[in-house]
Amino acid sequence: MSGFRYADYTDMLKAILDQGYRFVTLREFFEGKVTKDEKIVVNRIDVDVKIGRLRVLRPIFAELGIRSSVYPRLHAPGYNLLNFGTVRLLRELIEDGHEVGFHTELMDASGFLGVDPRSLLRAQIDLMHILLNAPIVGTASHGDMTPYNNLDFWKTNKPQDFGLIYEAYDARLWNDCRYVSDSEWTQWKSYDNGVLRDGDRRPPHLHAAEDGTRVLYLLTHPESWYEHYIHE
Ligand SMILES: [Zn+2]
Protein backbone atom coordinates (compact mmCIF):
# COMPACT_ATOMS: atom_id res chain seq x y z
CA MET A 1 0.00 0.00 0.00
CA SER A 2 2.45 2.67 -1.13
CA GLY A 3 0.83 3.92 -4.32
CA PHE A 4 -1.07 7.12 -5.00
CA ARG A 5 -4.32 5.80 -6.38
CA TYR A 6 -7.59 6.89 -4.83
CA ALA A 7 -7.93 3.37 -3.44
CA ASP A 8 -4.58 3.81 -1.69
CA TYR A 9 -5.77 7.12 -0.30
CA THR A 10 -8.91 5.49 1.08
CA ASP A 11 -6.95 2.58 2.55
CA MET A 12 -4.42 4.97 4.15
CA LEU A 13 -7.18 7.00 5.81
CA LYS A 14 -8.97 3.83 6.99
CA ALA A 15 -5.72 2.47 8.44
CA ILE A 16 -5.29 5.66 10.47
CA LEU A 17 -8.92 5.61 11.63
CA ASP A 18 -8.52 1.97 12.70
CA GLN A 19 -5.77 3.09 15.08
CA GLY A 20 -8.15 5.35 16.95
CA TYR A 21 -7.25 8.71 15.48
CA ARG A 22 -9.75 11.54 15.14
CA PHE A 23 -9.49 13.78 12.08
CA VAL A 24 -9.80 17.48 12.80
CA THR A 25 -9.63 20.70 10.82
CA LEU A 26 -6.88 23.23 11.44
CA ARG A 27 -9.51 25.60 12.75
CA GLU A 28 -10.51 23.06 15.39
CA PHE A 29 -6.88 22.51 16.32
CA PHE A 30 -6.09 26.19 16.73
CA GLU A 31 -9.34 26.86 18.56
CA GLY A 32 -8.26 24.23 21.09
CA LYS A 33 -11.06 21.80 20.29
CA VAL A 34 -8.78 18.82 20.92
CA THR A 35 -7.73 17.23 24.18
CA LYS A 36 -4.12 16.67 25.20
CA ASP A 37 -4.27 12.90 25.27
CA GLU A 38 -6.24 12.05 22.13
CA LYS A 39 -4.61 10.95 18.90
CA ILE A 40 -5.50 13.36 16.13
CA VAL A 41 -4.89 13.90 12.46
CA VAL A 42 -4.80 17.55 11.50
CA ASN A 43 -6.01 17.08 7.95
CA ARG A 44 -4.78 19.72 5.49
CA ILE A 45 -5.30 19.78 1.73
CA ASP A 46 -3.42 22.28 -0.43
CA VAL A 47 -4.91 22.68 -3.90
CA ASP A 48 -1.87 23.52 -6.01
CA VAL A 49 -2.95 22.33 -9.46
CA LYS A 50 -6.18 20.32 -9.84
CA ILE A 51 -9.14 21.59 -7.85
CA GLY A 52 -11.52 19.27 -9.72
CA ARG A 53 -10.07 16.24 -7.98
CA LEU A 54 -11.72 17.46 -4.78
CA ARG A 55 -14.88 16.05 -6.38
CA VAL A 56 -13.34 12.59 -6.02
CA LEU A 57 -11.93 13.12 -2.53
CA ARG A 58 -15.20 14.55 -1.18
CA PRO A 59 -17.18 11.26 -1.23
CA ILE A 60 -14.17 9.41 0.19
CA PHE A 61 -14.17 11.75 3.18
CA ALA A 62 -17.96 11.55 3.47
CA GLU A 63 -17.89 7.74 3.51
CA LEU A 64 -15.28 7.68 6.25
CA GLY A 65 -16.76 10.56 8.24
CA ILE A 66 -13.54 12.56 7.89
CA ARG A 67 -13.24 16.34 7.73
CA SER A 68 -10.40 18.43 6.40
CA SER A 69 -9.15 21.96 5.86
CA VAL A 70 -8.92 22.82 2.17
CA TYR A 71 -6.71 25.64 0.86
CA PRO A 72 -7.29 26.73 -2.75
CA ARG A 73 -5.17 29.35 -4.52
CA LEU A 74 -6.44 32.67 -5.84
CA HIS A 75 -3.67 32.78 -8.46
CA ALA A 76 -3.40 29.16 -9.66
CA PRO A 77 -2.20 29.15 -13.30
CA GLY A 78 -4.29 26.06 -14.04
CA TYR A 79 -7.68 26.66 -12.45
CA ASN A 80 -10.10 29.48 -11.78
CA LEU A 81 -11.08 29.68 -8.15
CA LEU A 82 -13.91 32.08 -9.01
CA ASN A 83 -15.53 29.75 -11.53
CA PHE A 84 -19.10 29.26 -10.31
CA GLY A 85 -18.82 25.47 -10.35
CA THR A 86 -15.69 25.66 -8.21
CA VAL A 87 -17.33 28.04 -5.74
CA ARG A 88 -20.26 25.66 -5.49
CA LEU A 89 -17.92 22.72 -4.87
CA LEU A 90 -16.24 24.63 -2.04
CA ARG A 91 -19.66 25.48 -0.58
CA GLU A 92 -20.58 21.79 -0.68
CA LEU A 93 -17.38 20.95 1.18
CA ILE A 94 -18.27 23.51 3.85
CA GLU A 95 -21.76 21.99 4.10
CA ASP A 96 -20.09 18.61 4.70
CA GLY A 97 -18.18 20.11 7.64
CA HIS A 98 -14.88 20.86 5.93
CA GLU A 99 -13.05 24.13 6.41
CA VAL A 100 -12.03 26.28 3.43
CA GLY A 101 -9.10 28.70 3.78
CA PHE A 102 -6.62 30.23 1.37
CA HIS A 103 -3.38 28.86 -0.08
CA THR A 104 -1.65 32.23 -0.14
CA GLU A 105 0.98 33.61 -2.53
CA LEU A 106 1.42 36.99 -0.93
CA MET A 107 5.19 37.39 -1.43
CA ASP A 108 4.87 36.34 -5.08
CA ALA A 109 2.17 38.99 -5.59
CA SER A 110 4.26 41.56 -3.81
CA GLY A 111 7.64 40.65 -5.35
CA PHE A 112 6.55 40.02 -8.93
CA LEU A 113 3.71 42.54 -9.31
CA GLY A 114 4.42 45.08 -6.60
CA VAL A 115 0.96 44.54 -5.11
CA ASP A 116 0.56 45.49 -1.44
CA PRO A 117 0.21 42.04 0.15
CA ARG A 118 -1.76 43.27 3.16
CA SER A 119 -4.42 44.89 0.98
CA LEU A 120 -4.52 41.83 -1.23
CA LEU A 121 -5.00 39.46 1.70
CA ARG A 122 -7.83 41.59 3.13
CA ALA A 123 -9.52 41.78 -0.25
CA GLN A 124 -9.29 38.07 -0.98
CA ILE A 125 -10.62 37.16 2.46
CA ASP A 126 -13.60 39.49 1.92
CA LEU A 127 -14.17 38.16 -1.59
CA MET A 128 -14.26 34.52 -0.48
CA HIS A 129 -16.47 35.36 2.48
CA ILE A 130 -19.00 36.78 0.03
CA LEU A 131 -18.75 33.88 -2.42
CA LEU A 132 -18.76 31.09 0.15
CA ASN A 133 -21.09 32.78 2.61
CA ALA A 134 -18.67 31.59 5.29
CA PRO A 135 -15.71 33.29 6.97
CA ILE A 136 -12.08 32.48 6.14
CA VAL A 137 -10.18 31.98 9.39
CA GLY A 138 -6.90 30.46 8.23
CA THR A 139 -4.29 30.46 5.51
CA ALA A 140 -1.54 28.10 4.37
CA SER A 141 1.43 29.53 2.47
CA HIS A 142 2.08 28.10 -0.98
CA GLY A 143 5.65 27.25 -1.99
CA ASP A 144 6.53 27.36 -5.68
CA MET A 145 9.45 27.42 -8.13
CA THR A 146 9.80 31.18 -7.71
CA PRO A 147 12.34 33.36 -5.88
CA TYR A 148 9.75 34.22 -3.23
CA ASN A 149 9.02 32.51 0.08
CA ASN A 150 5.39 33.19 0.88
CA LEU A 151 5.92 32.36 4.54
CA ASP A 152 8.05 35.51 4.82
CA PHE A 153 4.84 37.54 4.89
CA TRP A 154 4.21 36.24 8.39
CA LYS A 155 7.57 37.44 9.71
CA THR A 156 6.10 40.94 9.92
CA ASN A 157 2.36 40.25 10.06
CA LYS A 158 0.02 38.47 12.45
CA PRO A 159 -3.01 36.41 11.38
CA GLN A 160 -5.12 38.24 13.96
CA ASP A 161 -4.51 41.53 12.13
CA PHE A 162 -6.58 40.13 9.25
CA GLY A 163 -9.33 38.56 11.33
CA LEU A 164 -7.67 35.15 10.98
CA ILE A 165 -7.13 32.57 13.70
CA TYR A 166 -4.00 30.96 12.28
CA GLU A 167 -1.42 30.41 9.55
CA ALA A 168 -0.95 26.71 8.86
CA TYR A 169 2.78 26.73 9.68
CA ASP A 170 2.13 28.35 13.07
CA ALA A 171 4.73 27.09 15.58
CA ARG A 172 1.96 25.88 17.92
CA LEU A 173 1.35 23.08 15.45
CA TRP A 174 4.52 22.86 13.34
CA ASN A 175 6.86 22.55 16.33
CA ASP A 176 4.81 19.88 18.05
CA CYS A 177 3.72 17.30 15.49
CA ARG A 178 4.72 14.67 12.99
CA TYR A 179 4.15 16.29 9.60
CA VAL A 180 3.73 13.92 6.67
CA SER A 181 3.29 15.32 3.17
CA ASP A 182 2.78 14.08 -0.39
CA SER A 183 4.31 17.30 -1.78
CA GLU A 184 6.95 15.36 -3.73
CA TRP A 185 4.09 13.75 -5.72
CA THR A 186 5.45 10.21 -5.95
CA GLN A 187 6.84 9.79 -2.47
CA TRP A 188 6.09 10.88 1.07
CA LYS A 189 8.28 13.07 3.21
CA SER A 190 8.05 13.88 6.88
CA TYR A 191 9.16 16.27 9.61
CA ASP A 192 9.32 15.78 13.34
CA ASN A 193 8.57 18.96 15.30
CA GLY A 194 9.72 20.99 12.30
CA VAL A 195 12.87 18.97 11.55
CA LEU A 196 13.13 16.93 8.35
CA ARG A 197 13.25 13.18 8.86
CA ASP A 198 15.92 12.48 6.31
CA GLY A 199 15.05 9.53 4.09
CA ASP A 200 11.84 8.66 5.95
CA ARG A 201 9.46 7.89 3.07
CA ARG A 202 6.86 5.93 5.02
CA PRO A 203 3.21 6.67 4.30
CA PRO A 204 1.22 8.41 7.05
CA HIS A 205 -0.49 5.35 8.49
CA LEU A 206 2.89 3.75 9.23
CA HIS A 207 4.00 6.82 11.16
CA ALA A 208 0.86 6.28 13.21
CA ALA A 209 1.28 2.52 13.57
CA GLU A 210 5.01 2.30 14.18
CA ASP A 211 5.80 5.49 16.10
CA GLY A 212 2.64 6.09 18.09
CA THR A 213 2.58 9.68 16.89
CA ARG A 214 -0.07 11.63 18.82
CA VAL A 215 -0.44 14.67 16.55
CA LEU A 216 -0.19 13.66 12.90
CA TYR A 217 -0.23 16.70 10.62
CA LEU A 218 -1.22 15.30 7.24
CA LEU A 219 -0.79 17.37 4.09
CA THR A 220 -2.09 16.01 0.80
CA HIS A 221 -2.69 17.59 -2.61
CA PRO A 222 -5.63 16.51 -4.83
CA GLU A 223 -3.39 16.31 -7.91
CA SER A 224 -1.14 13.69 -6.32
CA TRP A 225 -4.00 11.16 -6.41
CA TYR A 226 -5.64 9.41 -9.35
CA GLU A 227 -7.67 6.46 -10.53
CA HIS A 228 -5.18 4.85 -12.93
CA TYR A 229 -2.59 7.43 -14.00
CA ILE A 230 -1.54 10.81 -12.63
CA HIS A 231 -2.31 12.72 -15.83
CA GLU A 232 -5.64 11.04 -16.53
ZN1 LIG B 1 1.14 24.74 -2.57
Coordinates of C-alpha atoms and ligand atoms in Angstrom, one line a residue:
M1 CA 0.0 0.0 0.0
S2 CA 2.4 2.7 -1.1
G3 CA 0.8 3.9 -4.3
F4 CA -1.1 7.1 -5.0
R5 CA -4.3 5.8 -6.4
Y6 CA -7.6 6.9 -4.8
A7 CA -7.9 3.4 -3.4
D8 CA -4.6 3.8 -1.7
Y9 CA -5.8 7.1 -0.3
T10 CA -8.9 5.5 1.1
D11 CA -6.9 2.6 2.6
M12 CA -4.4 5.0 4.1
L13 CA -7.2 7.0 5.8
K14 CA -9.0 3.8 7.0
A15 CA -5.7 2.5 8.4
I16 CA -5.3 5.7 10.5
L17 CA -8.9 5.6 11.6
D18 CA -8.5 2.0 12.7
Q19 CA -5.8 3.1 15.1
G20 CA -8.1 5.3 17.0
Y21 CA -7.2 8.7 15.5
R22 CA -9.8 11.5 15.1
F23 CA -9.5 13.8 12.1
V24 CA -9.8 17.5 12.8
T25 CA -9.6 20.7 10.8
L26 CA -6.9 23.2 11.4
R27 CA -9.5 25.6 12.7
E28 CA -10.5 23.1 15.4
F29 CA -6.9 22.5 16.3
F30 CA -6.1 26.2 16.7
E31 CA -9.3 26.9 18.6
G32 CA -8.3 24.2 21.1
K33 CA -11.1 21.8 20.3
V34 CA -8.8 18.8 20.9
T35 CA -7.7 17.2 24.2
K36 CA -4.1 16.7 25.2
D37 CA -4.3 12.9 25.3
E38 CA -6.2 12.1 22.1
K39 CA -4.6 10.9 18.9
I40 CA -5.5 13.4 16.1
V41 CA -4.9 13.9 12.5
V42 CA -4.8 17.6 11.5
N43 CA -6.0 17.1 8.0
R44 CA -4.8 19.7 5.5
I45 CA -5.3 19.8 1.7
D46 CA -3.4 22.3 -0.4
V47 CA -4.9 22.7 -3.9
D48 CA -1.9 23.5 -6.0
V49 CA -2.9 22.3 -9.5
K50 CA -6.2 20.3 -9.8
I51 CA -9.1 21.6 -7.9
G52 CA -11.5 19.3 -9.7
R53 CA -10.1 16.2 -8.0
L54 CA -11.7 17.5 -4.8
R55 CA -14.9 16.0 -6.4
V56 CA -13.3 12.6 -6.0
L57 CA -11.9 13.1 -2.5
R58 CA -15.2 14.5 -1.2
P59 CA -17.2 11.3 -1.2
I60 CA -14.2 9.4 0.2
F61 CA -14.2 11.8 3.2
A62 CA -18.0 11.5 3.5
E63 CA -17.9 7.7 3.5
L64 CA -15.3 7.7 6.2
G65 CA -16.8 10.6 8.2
I66 CA -13.5 12.6 7.9
R67 CA -13.2 16.3 7.7
S68 CA -10.4 18.4 6.4
S69 CA -9.1 22.0 5.9
V70 CA -8.9 22.8 2.2
Y71 CA -6.7 25.6 0.9
P72 CA -7.3 26.7 -2.7
R73 CA -5.2 29.4 -4.5
L74 CA -6.4 32.7 -5.8
H75 CA -3.7 32.8 -8.5
A76 CA -3.4 29.2 -9.7
P77 CA -2.2 29.1 -13.3
G78 CA -4.3 26.1 -14.0
Y79 CA -7.7 26.7 -12.4
N80 CA -10.1 29.5 -11.8
L81 CA -11.1 29.7 -8.1
L82 CA -13.9 32.1 -9.0
N83 CA -15.5 29.7 -11.5
F84 CA -19.1 29.3 -10.3
G85 CA -18.8 25.5 -10.3
T86 CA -15.7 25.7 -8.2
V87 CA -17.3 28.0 -5.7
R88 CA -20.3 25.7 -5.5
L89 CA -17.9 22.7 -4.9
L90 CA -16.2 24.6 -2.0
R91 CA -19.7 25.5 -0.6
E92 CA -20.6 21.8 -0.7
L93 CA -17.4 21.0 1.2
I94 CA -18.3 23.5 3.8
E95 CA -21.8 22.0 4.1
D96 CA -20.1 18.6 4.7
G97 CA -18.2 20.1 7.6
H98 CA -14.9 20.9 5.9
E99 CA -13.1 24.1 6.4
V100 CA -12.0 26.3 3.4
G101 CA -9.1 28.7 3.8
F102 CA -6.6 30.2 1.4
H103 CA -3.4 28.9 -0.1
T104 CA -1.7 32.2 -0.1
E105 CA 1.0 33.6 -2.5
L106 CA 1.4 37.0 -0.9
M107 CA 5.2 37.4 -1.4
D108 CA 4.9 36.3 -5.1
A109 CA 2.2 39.0 -5.6
S110 CA 4.3 41.6 -3.8
G111 CA 7.6 40.7 -5.4
F112 CA 6.5 40.0 -8.9
L113 CA 3.7 42.5 -9.3
G114 CA 4.4 45.1 -6.6
V115 CA 1.0 44.5 -5.1
D116 CA 0.6 45.5 -1.4
P117 CA 0.2 42.0 0.2
R118 CA -1.8 43.3 3.2
S119 CA -4.4 44.9 1.0
L120 CA -4.5 41.8 -1.2
L121 CA -5.0 39.5 1.7
R122 CA -7.8 41.6 3.1
A123 CA -9.5 41.8 -0.3
Q124 CA -9.3 38.1 -1.0
I125 CA -10.6 37.2 2.5
D126 CA -13.6 39.5 1.9
L127 CA -14.2 38.2 -1.6
M128 CA -14.3 34.5 -0.5
H129 CA -16.5 35.4 2.5
I130 CA -19.0 36.8 0.0
L131 CA -18.7 33.9 -2.4
L132 CA -18.8 31.1 0.2
N133 CA -21.1 32.8 2.6
A134 CA -18.7 31.6 5.3
P135 CA -15.7 33.3 7.0
I136 CA -12.1 32.5 6.1
V137 CA -10.2 32.0 9.4
G138 CA -6.9 30.5 8.2
T139 CA -4.3 30.5 5.5
A140 CA -1.5 28.1 4.4
S141 CA 1.4 29.5 2.5
H142 CA 2.1 28.1 -1.0
G143 CA 5.7 27.2 -2.0
D144 CA 6.5 27.4 -5.7
M145 CA 9.5 27.4 -8.1
T146 CA 9.8 31.2 -7.7
P147 CA 12.3 33.4 -5.9
Y148 CA 9.7 34.2 -3.2
N149 CA 9.0 32.5 0.1
N150 CA 5.4 33.2 0.9
L151 CA 5.9 32.4 4.5
D152 CA 8.1 35.5 4.8
F153 CA 4.8 37.5 4.9
W154 CA 4.2 36.2 8.4
K155 CA 7.6 37.4 9.7
T156 CA 6.1 40.9 9.9
N157 CA 2.4 40.3 10.1
K158 CA 0.0 38.5 12.4
P159 CA -3.0 36.4 11.4
Q160 CA -5.1 38.2 14.0
D161 CA -4.5 41.5 12.1
F162 CA -6.6 40.1 9.3
G163 CA -9.3 38.6 11.3
L164 CA -7.7 35.2 11.0
I165 CA -7.1 32.6 13.7
Y166 CA -4.0 31.0 12.3
E167 CA -1.4 30.4 9.6
A168 CA -0.9 26.7 8.9
Y169 CA 2.8 26.7 9.7
D170 CA 2.1 28.3 13.1
A171 CA 4.7 27.1 15.6
R172 CA 2.0 25.9 17.9
L173 CA 1.3 23.1 15.4
W174 CA 4.5 22.9 13.3
N175 CA 6.9 22.5 16.3
D176 CA 4.8 19.9 18.0
C177 CA 3.7 17.3 15.5
R178 CA 4.7 14.7 13.0
Y179 CA 4.1 16.3 9.6
V180 CA 3.7 13.9 6.7
S181 CA 3.3 15.3 3.2
D182 CA 2.8 14.1 -0.4
S183 CA 4.3 17.3 -1.8
E184 CA 6.9 15.4 -3.7
W185 CA 4.1 13.7 -5.7
T186 CA 5.4 10.2 -5.9
Q187 CA 6.8 9.8 -2.5
W188 CA 6.1 10.9 1.1
K189 CA 8.3 13.1 3.2
S190 CA 8.1 13.9 6.9
Y191 CA 9.2 16.3 9.6
D192 CA 9.3 15.8 13.3
N193 CA 8.6 19.0 15.3
G194 CA 9.7 21.0 12.3
V195 CA 12.9 19.0 11.6
L196 CA 13.1 16.9 8.3
R197 CA 13.2 13.2 8.9
D198 CA 15.9 12.5 6.3
G199 CA 15.0 9.5 4.1
D200 CA 11.8 8.7 5.9
R201 CA 9.5 7.9 3.1
R202 CA 6.9 5.9 5.0
P203 CA 3.2 6.7 4.3
P204 CA 1.2 8.4 7.1
H205 CA -0.5 5.3 8.5
L206 CA 2.9 3.8 9.2
H207 CA 4.0 6.8 11.2
A208 CA 0.9 6.3 13.2
A209 CA 1.3 2.5 13.6
E210 CA 5.0 2.3 14.2
D211 CA 5.8 5.5 16.1
G212 CA 2.6 6.1 18.1
T213 CA 2.6 9.7 16.9
R214 CA -0.1 11.6 18.8
V215 CA -0.4 14.7 16.5
L216 CA -0.2 13.7 12.9
Y217 CA -0.2 16.7 10.6
L218 CA -1.2 15.3 7.2
L219 CA -0.8 17.4 4.1
T220 CA -2.1 16.0 0.8
H221 CA -2.7 17.6 -2.6
P222 CA -5.6 16.5 -4.8
E223 CA -3.4 16.3 -7.9
S224 CA -1.1 13.7 -6.3
W225 CA -4.0 11.2 -6.4
Y226 CA -5.6 9.4 -9.4
E227 CA -7.7 6.5 -10.5
H228 CA -5.2 4.8 -12.9
Y229 CA -2.6 7.4 -14.0
I230 CA -1.5 10.8 -12.6
H231 CA -2.3 12.7 -15.8
E232 CA -5.6 11.0 -16.5
Ligands
ZN1 ZN 1.1 24.7 -2.6

